[in-house]
CSV table of C-alpha atoms in Angstrom, one decimal:
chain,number,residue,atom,x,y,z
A,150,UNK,CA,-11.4,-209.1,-195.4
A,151,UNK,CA,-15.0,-208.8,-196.7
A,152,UNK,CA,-17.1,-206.6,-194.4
A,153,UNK,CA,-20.6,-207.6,-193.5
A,154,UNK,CA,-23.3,-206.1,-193.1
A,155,UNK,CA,-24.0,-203.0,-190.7
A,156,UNK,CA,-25.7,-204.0,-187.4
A,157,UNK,CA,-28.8,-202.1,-186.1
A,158,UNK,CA,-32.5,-201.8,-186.0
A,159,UNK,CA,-34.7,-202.4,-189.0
A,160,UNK,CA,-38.5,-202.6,-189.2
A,161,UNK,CA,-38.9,-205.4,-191.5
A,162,UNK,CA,-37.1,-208.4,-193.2
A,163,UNK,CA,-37.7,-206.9,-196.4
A,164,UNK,CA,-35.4,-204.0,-195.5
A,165,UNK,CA,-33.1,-206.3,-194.1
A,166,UNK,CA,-33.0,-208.3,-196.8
A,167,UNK,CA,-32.4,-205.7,-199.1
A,168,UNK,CA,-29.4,-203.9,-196.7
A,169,UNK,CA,-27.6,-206.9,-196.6
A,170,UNK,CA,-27.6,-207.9,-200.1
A,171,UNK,CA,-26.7,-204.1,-201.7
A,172,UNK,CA,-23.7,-204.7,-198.9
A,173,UNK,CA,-22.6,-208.3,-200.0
A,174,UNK,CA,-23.1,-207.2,-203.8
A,175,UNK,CA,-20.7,-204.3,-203.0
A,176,UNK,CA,-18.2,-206.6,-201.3
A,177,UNK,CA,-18.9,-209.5,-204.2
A,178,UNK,CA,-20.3,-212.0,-202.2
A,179,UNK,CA,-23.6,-213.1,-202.1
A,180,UNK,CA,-25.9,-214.5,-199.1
A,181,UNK,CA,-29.0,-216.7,-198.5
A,182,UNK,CA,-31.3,-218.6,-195.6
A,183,UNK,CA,-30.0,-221.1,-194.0
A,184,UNK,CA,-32.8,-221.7,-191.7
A,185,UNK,CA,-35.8,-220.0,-190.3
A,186,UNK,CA,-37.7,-220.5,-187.0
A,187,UNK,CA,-40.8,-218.2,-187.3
A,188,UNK,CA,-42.3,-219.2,-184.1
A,189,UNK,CA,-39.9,-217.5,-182.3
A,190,UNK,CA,-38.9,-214.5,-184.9
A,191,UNK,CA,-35.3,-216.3,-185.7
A,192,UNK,CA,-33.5,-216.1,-189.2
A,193,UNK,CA,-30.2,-217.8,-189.9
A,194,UNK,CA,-27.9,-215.9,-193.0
A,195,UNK,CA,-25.4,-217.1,-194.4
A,196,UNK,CA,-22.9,-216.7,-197.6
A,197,UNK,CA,-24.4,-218.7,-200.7
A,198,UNK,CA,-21.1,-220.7,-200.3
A,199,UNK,CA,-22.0,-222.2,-197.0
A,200,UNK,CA,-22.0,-225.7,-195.7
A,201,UNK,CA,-20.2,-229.1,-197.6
A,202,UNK,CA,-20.6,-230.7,-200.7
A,203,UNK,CA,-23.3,-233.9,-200.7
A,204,UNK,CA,-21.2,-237.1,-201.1
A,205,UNK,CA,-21.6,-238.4,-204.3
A,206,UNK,CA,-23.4,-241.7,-205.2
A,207,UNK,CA,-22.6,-242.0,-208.7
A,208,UNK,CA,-19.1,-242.4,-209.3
A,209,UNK,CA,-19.0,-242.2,-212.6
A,210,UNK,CA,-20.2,-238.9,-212.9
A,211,UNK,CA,-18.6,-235.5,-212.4
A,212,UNK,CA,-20.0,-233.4,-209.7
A,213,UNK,CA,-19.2,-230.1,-208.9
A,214,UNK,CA,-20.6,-227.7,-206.1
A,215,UNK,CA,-20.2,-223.9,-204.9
A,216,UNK,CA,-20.4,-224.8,-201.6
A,217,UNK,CA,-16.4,-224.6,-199.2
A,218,UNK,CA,-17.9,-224.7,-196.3
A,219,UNK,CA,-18.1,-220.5,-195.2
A,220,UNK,CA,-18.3,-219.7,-191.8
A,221,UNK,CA,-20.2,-216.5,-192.1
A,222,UNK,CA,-23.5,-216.0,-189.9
A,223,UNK,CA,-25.5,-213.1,-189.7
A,224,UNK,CA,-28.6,-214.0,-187.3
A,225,UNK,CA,-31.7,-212.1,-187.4
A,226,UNK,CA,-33.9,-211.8,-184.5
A,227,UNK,CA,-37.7,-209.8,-183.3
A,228,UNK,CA,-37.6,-209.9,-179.8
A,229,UNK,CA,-41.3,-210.6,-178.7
A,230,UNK,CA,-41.6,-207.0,-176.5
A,231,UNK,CA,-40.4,-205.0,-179.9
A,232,UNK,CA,-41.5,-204.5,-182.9
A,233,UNK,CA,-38.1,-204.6,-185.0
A,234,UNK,CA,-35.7,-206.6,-186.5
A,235,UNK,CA,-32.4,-206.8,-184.5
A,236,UNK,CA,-29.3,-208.4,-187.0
A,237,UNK,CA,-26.6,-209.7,-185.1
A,238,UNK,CA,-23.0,-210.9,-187.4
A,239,UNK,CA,-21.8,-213.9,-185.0
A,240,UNK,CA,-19.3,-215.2,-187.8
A,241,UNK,CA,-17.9,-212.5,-189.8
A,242,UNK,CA,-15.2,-214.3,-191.9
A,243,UNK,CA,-15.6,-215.2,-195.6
A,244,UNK,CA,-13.6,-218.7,-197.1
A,245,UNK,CA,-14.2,-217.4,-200.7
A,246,UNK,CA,-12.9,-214.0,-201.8
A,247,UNK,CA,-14.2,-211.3,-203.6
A,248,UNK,CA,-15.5,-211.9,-207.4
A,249,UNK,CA,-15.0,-209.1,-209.8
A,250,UNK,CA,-18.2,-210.9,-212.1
A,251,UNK,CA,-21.5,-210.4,-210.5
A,252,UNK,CA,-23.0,-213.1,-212.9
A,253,UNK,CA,-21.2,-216.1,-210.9
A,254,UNK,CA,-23.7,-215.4,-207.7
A,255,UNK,CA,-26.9,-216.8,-208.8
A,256,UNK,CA,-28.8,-215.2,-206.2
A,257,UNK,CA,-28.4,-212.1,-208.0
A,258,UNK,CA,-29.4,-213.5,-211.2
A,259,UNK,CA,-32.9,-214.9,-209.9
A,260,UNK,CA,-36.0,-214.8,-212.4
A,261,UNK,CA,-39.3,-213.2,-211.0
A,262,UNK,CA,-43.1,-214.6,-211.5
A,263,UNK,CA,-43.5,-212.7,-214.5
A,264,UNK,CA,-40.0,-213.5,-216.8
A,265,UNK,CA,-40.5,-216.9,-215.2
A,266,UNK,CA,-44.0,-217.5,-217.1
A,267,UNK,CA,-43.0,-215.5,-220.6
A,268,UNK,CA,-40.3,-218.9,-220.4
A,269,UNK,CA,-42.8,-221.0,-219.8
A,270,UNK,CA,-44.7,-219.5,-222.9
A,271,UNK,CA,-41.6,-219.2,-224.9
A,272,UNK,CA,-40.6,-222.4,-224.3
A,273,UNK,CA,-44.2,-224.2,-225.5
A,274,UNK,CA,-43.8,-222.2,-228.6
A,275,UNK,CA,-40.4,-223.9,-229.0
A,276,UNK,CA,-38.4,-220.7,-229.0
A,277,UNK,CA,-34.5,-221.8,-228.6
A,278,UNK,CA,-32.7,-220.8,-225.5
A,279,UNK,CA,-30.3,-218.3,-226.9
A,280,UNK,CA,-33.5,-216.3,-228.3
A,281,UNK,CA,-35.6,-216.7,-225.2
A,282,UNK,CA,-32.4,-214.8,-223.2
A,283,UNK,CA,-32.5,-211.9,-226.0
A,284,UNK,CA,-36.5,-211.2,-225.1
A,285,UNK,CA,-35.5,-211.2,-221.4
A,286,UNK,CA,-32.6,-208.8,-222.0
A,287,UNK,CA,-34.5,-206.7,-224.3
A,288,UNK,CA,-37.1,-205.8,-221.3
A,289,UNK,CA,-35.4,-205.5,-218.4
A,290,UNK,CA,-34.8,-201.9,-217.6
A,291,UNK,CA,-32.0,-203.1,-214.8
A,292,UNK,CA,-28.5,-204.5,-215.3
A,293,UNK,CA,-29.4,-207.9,-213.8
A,294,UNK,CA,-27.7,-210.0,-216.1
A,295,UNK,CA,-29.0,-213.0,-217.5
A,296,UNK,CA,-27.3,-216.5,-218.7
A,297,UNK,CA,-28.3,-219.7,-221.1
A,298,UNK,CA,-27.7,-222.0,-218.1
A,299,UNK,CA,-30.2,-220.0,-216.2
A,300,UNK,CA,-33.0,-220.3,-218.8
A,301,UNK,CA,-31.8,-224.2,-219.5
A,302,UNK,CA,-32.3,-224.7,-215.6
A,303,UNK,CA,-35.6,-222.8,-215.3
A,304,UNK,CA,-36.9,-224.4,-219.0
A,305,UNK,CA,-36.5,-228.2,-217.2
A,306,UNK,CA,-38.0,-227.2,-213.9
A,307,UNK,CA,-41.2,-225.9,-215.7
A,308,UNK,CA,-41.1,-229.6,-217.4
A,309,UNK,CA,-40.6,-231.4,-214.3
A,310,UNK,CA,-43.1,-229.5,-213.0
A,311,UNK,CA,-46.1,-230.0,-215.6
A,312,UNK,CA,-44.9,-233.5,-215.4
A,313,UNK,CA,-46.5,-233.6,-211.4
A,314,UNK,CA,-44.7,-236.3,-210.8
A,315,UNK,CA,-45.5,-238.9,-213.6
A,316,UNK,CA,-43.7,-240.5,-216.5
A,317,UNK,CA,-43.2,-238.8,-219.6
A,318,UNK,CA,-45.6,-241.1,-221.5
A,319,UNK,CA,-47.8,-241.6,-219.2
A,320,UNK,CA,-48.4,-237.1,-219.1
A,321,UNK,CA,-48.2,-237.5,-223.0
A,322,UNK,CA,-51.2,-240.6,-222.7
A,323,UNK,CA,-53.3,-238.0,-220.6
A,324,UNK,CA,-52.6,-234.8,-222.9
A,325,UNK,CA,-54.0,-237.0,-225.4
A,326,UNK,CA,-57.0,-237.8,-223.5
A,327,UNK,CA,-57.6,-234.6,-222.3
A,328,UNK,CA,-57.0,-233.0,-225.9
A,329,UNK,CA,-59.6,-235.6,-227.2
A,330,UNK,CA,-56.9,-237.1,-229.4
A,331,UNK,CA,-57.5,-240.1,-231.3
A,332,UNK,CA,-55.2,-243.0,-230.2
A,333,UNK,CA,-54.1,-246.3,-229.8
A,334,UNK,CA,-51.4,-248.1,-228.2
A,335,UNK,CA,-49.4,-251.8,-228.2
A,336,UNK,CA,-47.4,-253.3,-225.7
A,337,UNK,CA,-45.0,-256.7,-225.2
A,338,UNK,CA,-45.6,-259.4,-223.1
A,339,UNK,CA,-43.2,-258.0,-220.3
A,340,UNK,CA,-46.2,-254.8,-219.9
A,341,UNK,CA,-43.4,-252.1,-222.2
A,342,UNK,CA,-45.2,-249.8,-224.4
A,343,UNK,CA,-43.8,-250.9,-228.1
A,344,UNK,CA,-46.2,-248.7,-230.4
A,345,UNK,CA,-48.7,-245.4,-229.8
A,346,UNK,CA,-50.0,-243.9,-232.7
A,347,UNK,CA,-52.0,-240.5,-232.5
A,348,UNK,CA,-53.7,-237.8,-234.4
A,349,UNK,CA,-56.1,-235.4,-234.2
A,350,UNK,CA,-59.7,-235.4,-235.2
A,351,UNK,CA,-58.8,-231.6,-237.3
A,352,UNK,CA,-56.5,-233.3,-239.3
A,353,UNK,CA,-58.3,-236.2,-240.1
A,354,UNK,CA,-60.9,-234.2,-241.8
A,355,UNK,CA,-58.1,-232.2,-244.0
A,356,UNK,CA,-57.0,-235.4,-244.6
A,357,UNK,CA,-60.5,-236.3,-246.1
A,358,UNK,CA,-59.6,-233.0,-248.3
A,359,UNK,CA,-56.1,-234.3,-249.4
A,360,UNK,CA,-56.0,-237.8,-249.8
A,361,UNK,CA,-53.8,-238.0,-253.3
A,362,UNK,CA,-50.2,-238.1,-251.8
A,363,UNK,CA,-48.8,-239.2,-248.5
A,364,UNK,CA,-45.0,-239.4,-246.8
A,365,UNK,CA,-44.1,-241.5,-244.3
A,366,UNK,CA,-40.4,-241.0,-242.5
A,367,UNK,CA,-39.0,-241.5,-239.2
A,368,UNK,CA,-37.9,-238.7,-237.4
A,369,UNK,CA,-34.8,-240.1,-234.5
A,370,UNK,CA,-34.0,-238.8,-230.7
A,371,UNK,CA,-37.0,-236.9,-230.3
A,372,UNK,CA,-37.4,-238.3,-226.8
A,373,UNK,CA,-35.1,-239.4,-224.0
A,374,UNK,CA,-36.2,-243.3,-224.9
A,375,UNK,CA,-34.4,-242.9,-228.0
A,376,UNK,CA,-37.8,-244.0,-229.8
A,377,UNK,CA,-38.1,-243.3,-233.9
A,378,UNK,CA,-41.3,-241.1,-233.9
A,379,UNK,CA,-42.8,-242.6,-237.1
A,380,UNK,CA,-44.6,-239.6,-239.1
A,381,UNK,CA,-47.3,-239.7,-241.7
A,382,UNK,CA,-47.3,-235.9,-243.6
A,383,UNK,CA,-50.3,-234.6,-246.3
A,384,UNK,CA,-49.8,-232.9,-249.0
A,385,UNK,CA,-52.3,-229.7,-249.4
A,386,UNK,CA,-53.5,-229.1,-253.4
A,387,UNK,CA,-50.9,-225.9,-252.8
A,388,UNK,CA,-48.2,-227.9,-252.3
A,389,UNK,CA,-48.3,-227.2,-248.6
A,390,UNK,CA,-47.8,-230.1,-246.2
A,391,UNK,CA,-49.6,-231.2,-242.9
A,392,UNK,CA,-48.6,-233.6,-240.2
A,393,UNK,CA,-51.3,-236.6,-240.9
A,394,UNK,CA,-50.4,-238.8,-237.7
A,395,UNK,CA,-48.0,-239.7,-235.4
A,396,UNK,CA,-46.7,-243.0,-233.9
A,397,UNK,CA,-44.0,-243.3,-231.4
A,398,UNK,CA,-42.2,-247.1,-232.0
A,399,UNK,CA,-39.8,-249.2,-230.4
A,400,UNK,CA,-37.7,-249.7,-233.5
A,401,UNK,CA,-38.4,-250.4,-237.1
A,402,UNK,CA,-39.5,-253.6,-238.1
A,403,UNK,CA,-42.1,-255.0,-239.9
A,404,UNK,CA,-44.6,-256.2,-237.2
A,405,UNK,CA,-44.6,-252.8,-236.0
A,406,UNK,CA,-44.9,-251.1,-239.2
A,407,UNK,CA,-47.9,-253.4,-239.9
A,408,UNK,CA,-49.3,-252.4,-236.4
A,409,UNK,CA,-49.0,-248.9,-237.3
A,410,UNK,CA,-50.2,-249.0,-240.2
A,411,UNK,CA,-53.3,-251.0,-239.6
A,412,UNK,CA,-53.9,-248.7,-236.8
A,413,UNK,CA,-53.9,-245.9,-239.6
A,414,UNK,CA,-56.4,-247.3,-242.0
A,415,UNK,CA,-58.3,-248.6,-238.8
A,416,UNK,CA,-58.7,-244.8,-236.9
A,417,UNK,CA,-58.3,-242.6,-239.7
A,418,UNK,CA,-59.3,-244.2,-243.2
A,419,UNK,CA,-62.4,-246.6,-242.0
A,420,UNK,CA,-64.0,-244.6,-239.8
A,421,UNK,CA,-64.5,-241.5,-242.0
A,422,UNK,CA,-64.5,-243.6,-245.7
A,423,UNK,CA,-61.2,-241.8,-246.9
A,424,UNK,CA,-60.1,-243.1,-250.0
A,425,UNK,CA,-56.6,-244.9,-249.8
A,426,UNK,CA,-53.6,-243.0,-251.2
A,427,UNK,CA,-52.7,-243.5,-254.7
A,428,UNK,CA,-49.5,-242.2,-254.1
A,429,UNK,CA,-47.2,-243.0,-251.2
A,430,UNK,CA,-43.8,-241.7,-250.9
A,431,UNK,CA,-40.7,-243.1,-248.4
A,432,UNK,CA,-37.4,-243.5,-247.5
A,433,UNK,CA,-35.6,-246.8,-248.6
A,434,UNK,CA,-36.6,-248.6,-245.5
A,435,UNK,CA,-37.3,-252.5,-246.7
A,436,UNK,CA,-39.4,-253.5,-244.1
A,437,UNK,CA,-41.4,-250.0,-244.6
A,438,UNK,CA,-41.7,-250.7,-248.1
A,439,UNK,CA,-42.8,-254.3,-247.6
A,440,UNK,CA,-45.8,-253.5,-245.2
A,441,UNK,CA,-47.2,-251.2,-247.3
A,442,UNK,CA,-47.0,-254.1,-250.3
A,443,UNK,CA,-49.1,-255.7,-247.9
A,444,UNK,CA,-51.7,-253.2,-246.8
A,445,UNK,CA,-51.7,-250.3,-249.2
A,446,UNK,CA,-51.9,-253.1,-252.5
A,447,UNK,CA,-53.5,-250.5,-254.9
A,448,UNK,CA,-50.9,-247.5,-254.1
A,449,UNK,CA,-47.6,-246.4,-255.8
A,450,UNK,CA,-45.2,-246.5,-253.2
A,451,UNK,CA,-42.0,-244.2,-254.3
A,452,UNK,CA,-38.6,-243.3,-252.8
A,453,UNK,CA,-38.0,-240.2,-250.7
A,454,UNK,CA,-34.8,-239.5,-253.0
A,455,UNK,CA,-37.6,-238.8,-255.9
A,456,UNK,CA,-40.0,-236.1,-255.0
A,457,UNK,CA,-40.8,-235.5,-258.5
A,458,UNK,CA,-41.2,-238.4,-259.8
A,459,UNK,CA,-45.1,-238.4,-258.9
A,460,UNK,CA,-45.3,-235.2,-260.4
A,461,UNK,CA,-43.9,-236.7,-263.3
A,462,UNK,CA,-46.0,-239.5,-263.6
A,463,UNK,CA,-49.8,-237.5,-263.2
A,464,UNK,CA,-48.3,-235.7,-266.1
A,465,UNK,CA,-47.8,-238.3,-268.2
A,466,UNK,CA,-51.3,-239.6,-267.9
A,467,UNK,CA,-52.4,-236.0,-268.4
A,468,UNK,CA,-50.3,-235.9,-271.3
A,469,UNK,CA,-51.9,-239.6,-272.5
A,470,UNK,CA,-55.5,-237.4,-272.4
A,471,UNK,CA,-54.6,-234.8,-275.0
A,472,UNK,CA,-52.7,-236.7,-277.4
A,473,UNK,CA,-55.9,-237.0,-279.6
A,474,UNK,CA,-56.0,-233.3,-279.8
A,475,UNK,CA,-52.4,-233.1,-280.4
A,476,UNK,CA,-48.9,-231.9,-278.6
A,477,UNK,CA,-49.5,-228.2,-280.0
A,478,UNK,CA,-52.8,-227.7,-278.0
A,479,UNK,CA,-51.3,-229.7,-275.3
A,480,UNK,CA,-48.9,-227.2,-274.9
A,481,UNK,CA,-50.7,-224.1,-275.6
A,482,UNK,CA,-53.4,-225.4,-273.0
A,483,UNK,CA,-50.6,-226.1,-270.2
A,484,UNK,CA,-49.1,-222.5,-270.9
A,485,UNK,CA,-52.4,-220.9,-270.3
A,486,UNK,CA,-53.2,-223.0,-267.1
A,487,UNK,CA,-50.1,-223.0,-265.3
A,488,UNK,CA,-50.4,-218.6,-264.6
A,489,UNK,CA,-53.8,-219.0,-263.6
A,490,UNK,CA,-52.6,-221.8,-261.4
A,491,UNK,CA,-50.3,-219.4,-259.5
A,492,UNK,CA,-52.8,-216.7,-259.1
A,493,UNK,CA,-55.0,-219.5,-257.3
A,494,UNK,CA,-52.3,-220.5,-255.1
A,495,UNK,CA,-51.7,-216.8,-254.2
A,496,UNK,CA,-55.7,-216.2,-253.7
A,497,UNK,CA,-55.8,-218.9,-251.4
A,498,UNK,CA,-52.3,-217.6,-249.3
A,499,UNK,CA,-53.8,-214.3,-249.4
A,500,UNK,CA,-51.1,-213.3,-251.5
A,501,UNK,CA,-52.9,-212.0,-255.1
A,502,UNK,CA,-52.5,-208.4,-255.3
A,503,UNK,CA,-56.1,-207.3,-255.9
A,504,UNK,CA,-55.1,-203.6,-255.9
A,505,UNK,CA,-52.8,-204.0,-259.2
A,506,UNK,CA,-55.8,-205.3,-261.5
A,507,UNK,CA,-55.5,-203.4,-264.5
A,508,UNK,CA,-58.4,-201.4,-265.9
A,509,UNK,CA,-61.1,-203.3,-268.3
A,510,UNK,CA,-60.7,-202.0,-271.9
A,511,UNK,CA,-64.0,-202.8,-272.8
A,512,UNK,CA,-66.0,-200.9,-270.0
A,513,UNK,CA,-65.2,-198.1,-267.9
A,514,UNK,CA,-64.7,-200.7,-264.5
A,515,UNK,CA,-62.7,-201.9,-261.9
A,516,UNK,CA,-62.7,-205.3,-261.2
A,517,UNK,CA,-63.6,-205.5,-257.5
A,518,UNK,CA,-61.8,-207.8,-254.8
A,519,UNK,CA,-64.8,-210.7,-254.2
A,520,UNK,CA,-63.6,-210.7,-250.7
């Protein structure tokens, strides 16, 4: 039989609260409130596995629960003339027996204030689960142990709880507002949202910077609507790319492509005078394809499958400009630019080893670092 908790006098809840759980850890049970009546000093304890499982509604799910209905009681009481706790065990038998694993108790697995907002942080950096639990392992000096379905559990209650109530695209409409985003959004005749296309005014201007080469790709599930998130990416001159805009779509057709698109060259290529993109590369999506036949008249429009194939075709056209001088100078000339190239690329990624300059031959002098 599991024993409860030792009866007696204790000047606060706190070290009644800590009594009775070292006692139920030891026996390998666990307890929490059932109910509390503050007005008159009166606290009801009981194991965790206490009380009956909620009928469920949804047949077609499976739903478990800890709870087998546990008879134990252990009633706390202040008495108004005295100024201490009195426990009092009414019920003192257990249903469940004792657990050899601490970790199936969850009230001795609970997360405090401050490893509940390093998730919260973790989380909005898009740290995985599994990697989250490692930095909560690594800093806890005690043995408290700590599962994935824990930080799952805690992870959705911080997103229900930024949510305040609302729908998810109605929090992700006001984010947008709030963040000054540029937007815009179409809906059907039935009131649905169809299309909303975003960006942000930052990335509009390095946009202004790299105009030459754009892709444009769906990316699928990223949202519990099952809606393609329909993604315009920039290419930096150091091959580098940059998310451009974004445009959440009820599925891929043509109307909506058009819509999104016109919405691009409206909010993003009008407004500042960017110049169109000569080059445009996508998947093999037809009705992609075709609205950009429409819109984009003057661009090259390219297959995912065949990244290089711009590359390609700016050299030729480079190669078109030297011919007069000739394919050995052509050569020569590429030979010498592509290493200086690399050094720029480096310079910019702060990458160009300044300290390994070699001494000048002709002067006694170091070349000095110009930042």
């Amino acid at each position: 039989m599991l024993q409860p908790p030792t009866e007696g006098k204790f000047q606060t809840l706190e070290i009644i609260w800590k009594h009775a759980h070292n006692v139920a850890r030891a026996q390998g049970y666990a307890l929490s409130t059932l109910r509390s009546n503050m007005t008159h000093n009166q606290i009801v304890i009981g194991c965790y596995r206490s009380g009956t499982p909620k009928p469920n509604k949804n047949s077609s799910k499976i739903v478990t629960s800890r709870k087998i209905d546990c008879p134990f009681r252990l009633f706390e009481i202040k008495y108004s003339k005295k100024t201490t706790w009195t426990p009092k065990v009414k019920s003192p038998e257990h249903r469940n027996d004792e657990t050899e694993n601490i970790m199936e108790h969850p009230a001795f697995r609970k997360l405090n204030e401050k490893e509940t907002s390093q998730i919260a942080q973790m989380s909005e950096s898009l740290l995985l689960p599994r990697k989250i639990k490692a930095q909560l392992c690594s800093q806890r000096e005690s043995e408290r142990p700590v599962i994935l379905q824990d930080i799952y559990n805690k992870v959705k209650k911080i997103k229900k709880d930024k949510l305040q109530g609302r729908w998810p695209i109605y929090a992700l409409i006001d984010t947008l507002k709030e963040e000054n985003f540029v937007w815009s959004s179409a809906r059907d005749s039935e009131r649905h949202l169809t299309s909303l296309f975003f960006t942000h005014p930052l990335v509009i201007k390095i946009l202004h910077g790299f105009p030459c080469v754009i892709l444009m790709d769906c990316t699928y599930k990223p949202n519990k609507y099952k809606m393609p998130l329909f993604h315009i990416v920039g290419f930096s001159s150091t091959n580098k790319t940059f998310s451009g805009a974004f445009c959440l779509m009820k599925n891929e057709t043509e109307p909506l492509y058009t819509w999104e698109l016109n919405k691009y060259i409206e909010r993003v290529l009008s407004n500042t005078n960017i110049v169109p993109p000569p080059d445009i590369v996508i998947n093999r999506d037809l009705d992609l394809k075709s609205s950009l036949k429409k819109l984009f008249i003057d661009s090259k429009t390219g297959c995912q499958g065949d990244y290089q194939s711009v590359e390609k075709e700016r050299k030729k056209e480079a190669k078109k400009i030297f011919e007069e001088i000739g394919e050995d100078l052509f050569q020569r000339l590429m030979a010498e630019i592509t290493p200086i190239l690399h050094h720029f690329q480096d310079f910019l990624t702060g990458k160009f080893p300044f300290d390994q300059i070699p001494k000048s031959k002709e002067d006694d002098q170091y070349y000095e670092d110009p930042l």
